[in-house]
Amino acid sequence: MSLNRPLVTLMGKKDGFVLVLDDTCAFDALLEELKQKLSQNQTRYREGPTITVKVQAGDRYLKPEQRDELTRVISSFHHLKVAAIESNVMTQKEFEEKRVREQLVSVNRVIRSGQVLSIQGNLLLIGDVNPGGTVTATGNIYVFGALRGIACAGTGDSNPQAVIAASIMEPTQLRIGDRISRTDESQLDELRNDHFLECAYVDPDVDKIVIDKLHQIQQKQIIPVMNADM
Amino acid sequence: MGEAIVVTSGKGGVGKTTTSANIGTVLALQGKKVCLVDTDIGLRNLDVVMGLENRIIYDLVDVAEGRCKLNQALVKDKRFDSLTLLPAAQTTDKMAVKPEQMKKMVDALKEDYDYVIIDCPAGIERGFRNAVAGADHAIVVTTPEISSVRDADRIIGLLEQEKQLTPPRLIINRIRQHMMKNGGMLEIDEIMNILAIDLLGIVLDDDEVISSSNKGQPVAMDPNSKAAQAYRNIGRRILGETVPLMAIEEKPGLIQKIKTLLRMR
Ligand SMILES: Nc1ncnc2c1ncn2[C@@H]1O[C@H](COP(=O)(O)OP(=O)(O)OP(=O)(O)O)[C@@H](O)[C@H]1O
Ligand SMILES: [Mg+2]
């Protein structure tokens, strides 16, 4: 192994460290050198605040236990905190999961009482959800029609960032992540007389599901920016 | 080769049997050969509404179990030669017949009749599946009440999954004009918005319906009743004619007129 080329490069950036890892050597060698590098640096930063570390593993595939190992080694230095571990490589399974998570599934029908439509990813429903009908998605839900039944967004890993949008928003119940909101009659009257095209999301300020006009949500930047290929 | 139409609702007591009897009657009045099939095994009614109860010898379960021929079980109507009834059994339960057996019977009836009208029991279980098995078209009956509309929606969802069926059509039954006006009942538009299927007709709530049922004579036979007019229009729409919807606005009666005048002063 050549000693003149370092396996671990530590770079200071404005918002923390970037750790660039060699992607051709053995993983154990990497860990060894990482420990060394970090303990050499330790004295310099011990007094300051916690520094975040972004790990770049290059073309090396990291198994989940290897990611854990890296995190453990880095956070054993108390002033360091792992922000992200990035790798250019993922398994086909991981890729497939990511694809499914980010896909937009469009469905063109009415979801009637007693019917449940569950999809992986984001749902684009062209049609109504009637009272007694349910739509669920691991991601966001967009209804081009009247939402009068139940909609559950962000079901997969209880994602509180998911949103529910509908042309006509008169739901009996909304669920986002593990939050639930019911609509009572007085609210429904208000919704009926109100506006067209609305969106529900979890407002972090009040930690509750709120329904708002679309432009207000855009201002708050709650809706994630979507990739062009979606 | 005729066509089979199933009359369903999900919720009980909204007027499936009444509708079946009257559609059968108006189609017979138009000169069509019609067979009414009662699939409400264990709770048969259609024979009573048609006034044919005392003529029943065999029933649908007897046919299914091979105790008689299909033709032997058919009961001829009192009024029309071209109208017959295949009665349900009163003594057994729904499980006595399988959907495949029902389909065979309906297919056989379609050979001889222009229209086979199938009266479906309430609910979404075996009785429903039996009634739907042989049908080509479906009619959904609802009243302007939220629970009835909800169940109709559920039934429409199930009917839409039956590949052999054309899209179901809706009859709104028992509309009460004064409640509509005062906002006590769902509006027709509101119902149509939710159910989003074609409207076949609307039938007012009419005491004549009950009294003629009790006499074993479908109300459609009485040309003076409002409900009869509605059923005749429905019959013509089934035959493919375009008939505009009946005006619901009732001419105010004399007392109503006086009241209105008094209030105006
Ligand atoms: N338009 C109407 N006006 C007044 N009464 C009506 C009307 N339609 C139906 N009815 C009455 O409502 C009652 C229930 O009707 P019907 O038996 O046809 O309902 P159903 O849906 O067949 O019930 P089930 O689910 O028990 O089979 C009967 O007494 C009938 O006379
Ligand atoms: Mg009945």
CSV table of N, CA and C in Angstrom, one decimal, chain A residues 109-115 128 130-132 148, chain B residues 150 153-154 156-157 160-161 193-197:
chain,number,residue,atom,x,y,z
A,109,ARG,N,-59.9,7.3,-11.7
A,109,ARG,CA,-61.2,6.7,-11.4
A,109,ARG,C,-61.7,7.3,-10.1
A,110,VAL,N,-63.0,7.0,-9.8
A,110,VAL,CA,-63.6,7.5,-8.6
A,110,VAL,C,-63.3,6.4,-7.5
A,111,ILE,N,-62.8,6.9,-6.4
A,111,ILE,CA,-62.6,6.0,-5.2
A,111,ILE,C,-63.9,6.1,-4.4
A,112,ARG,N,-64.7,5.0,-4.4
A,112,ARG,CA,-66.0,5.0,-3.8
A,112,ARG,C,-66.0,4.5,-2.4
A,113,SER,N,-67.2,4.7,-1.7
A,113,SER,CA,-67.3,4.2,-0.4
A,113,SER,C,-66.9,2.7,-0.2
A,114,GLY,N,-66.0,2.4,0.7
A,114,GLY,CA,-65.6,1.1,0.9
A,114,GLY,C,-64.4,0.7,0.1
A,115,GLN,N,-64.0,1.5,-0.8
A,115,GLN,CA,-62.8,1.2,-1.6
A,115,GLN,C,-61.5,1.9,-1.0
A,128,ASP,N,-62.6,11.6,-8.0
A,128,ASP,CA,-63.0,12.0,-6.6
A,128,ASP,C,-62.6,10.9,-5.6
A,130,ASN,N,-64.7,9.6,-2.6
A,130,ASN,CA,-66.0,9.8,-2.0
A,130,ASN,C,-66.0,9.5,-0.5
A,131,PRO,N,-67.0,10.0,0.2
A,131,PRO,CA,-67.1,9.7,1.6
A,131,PRO,C,-67.1,8.2,1.8
A,132,GLY,N,-66.3,7.7,2.8
A,132,GLY,CA,-66.1,6.3,3.0
A,132,GLY,C,-65.1,5.6,2.1
A,148,ARG,N,-63.4,13.8,-0.5
A,148,ARG,CA,-64.4,13.9,0.5
A,148,ARG,C,-64.3,12.7,1.4
B,150,ARG,N,-74.6,6.9,0.5
B,150,ARG,CA,-73.3,6.2,0.9
B,150,ARG,C,-73.3,4.7,0.4
B,153,ASP,N,-73.2,4.4,-3.3
B,153,ASP,CA,-71.8,4.6,-3.7
B,153,ASP,C,-71.0,3.3,-3.6
B,154,ARG,N,-71.2,2.6,-2.5
B,154,ARG,CA,-70.5,1.4,-2.2
B,154,ARG,C,-70.8,0.3,-3.3
B,156,ILE,N,-72.1,0.9,-6.3
B,156,ILE,CA,-71.6,1.3,-7.6
B,156,ILE,C,-70.2,0.9,-7.7
B,157,GLY,N,-69.4,1.0,-6.7
B,157,GLY,CA,-68.0,0.6,-6.7
B,157,GLY,C,-67.9,-0.9,-7.0
B,160,GLU,N,-69.0,-1.6,-10.6
B,160,GLU,CA,-68.0,-1.2,-11.6
B,160,GLU,C,-66.9,-2.3,-11.8
B,161,GLN,N,-66.8,-3.1,-10.8
B,161,GLN,CA,-65.8,-4.2,-10.9
B,161,GLN,C,-66.3,-5.4,-11.7
B,193,ASN,N,-73.5,14.7,-8.0
B,193,ASN,CA,-72.1,15.1,-7.9
B,193,ASN,C,-71.2,14.0,-7.2
B,194,ILE,N,-71.8,13.4,-6.2
B,194,ILE,CA,-71.1,12.3,-5.5
B,194,ILE,C,-71.1,11.0,-6.3
B,195,LEU,N,-72.2,10.6,-6.7
B,195,LEU,CA,-72.3,9.3,-7.3
B,195,LEU,C,-71.7,9.2,-8.7
B,196,ALA,N,-71.8,10.4,-9.4
B,196,ALA,CA,-71.2,10.5,-10.8
B,196,ALA,C,-71.5,9.4,-11.7
B,197,ILE,N,-72.8,9.0,-11.8
B,197,ILE,CA,-73.2,8.1,-12.8
B,197,ILE,C,-74.5,8.7,-13.5
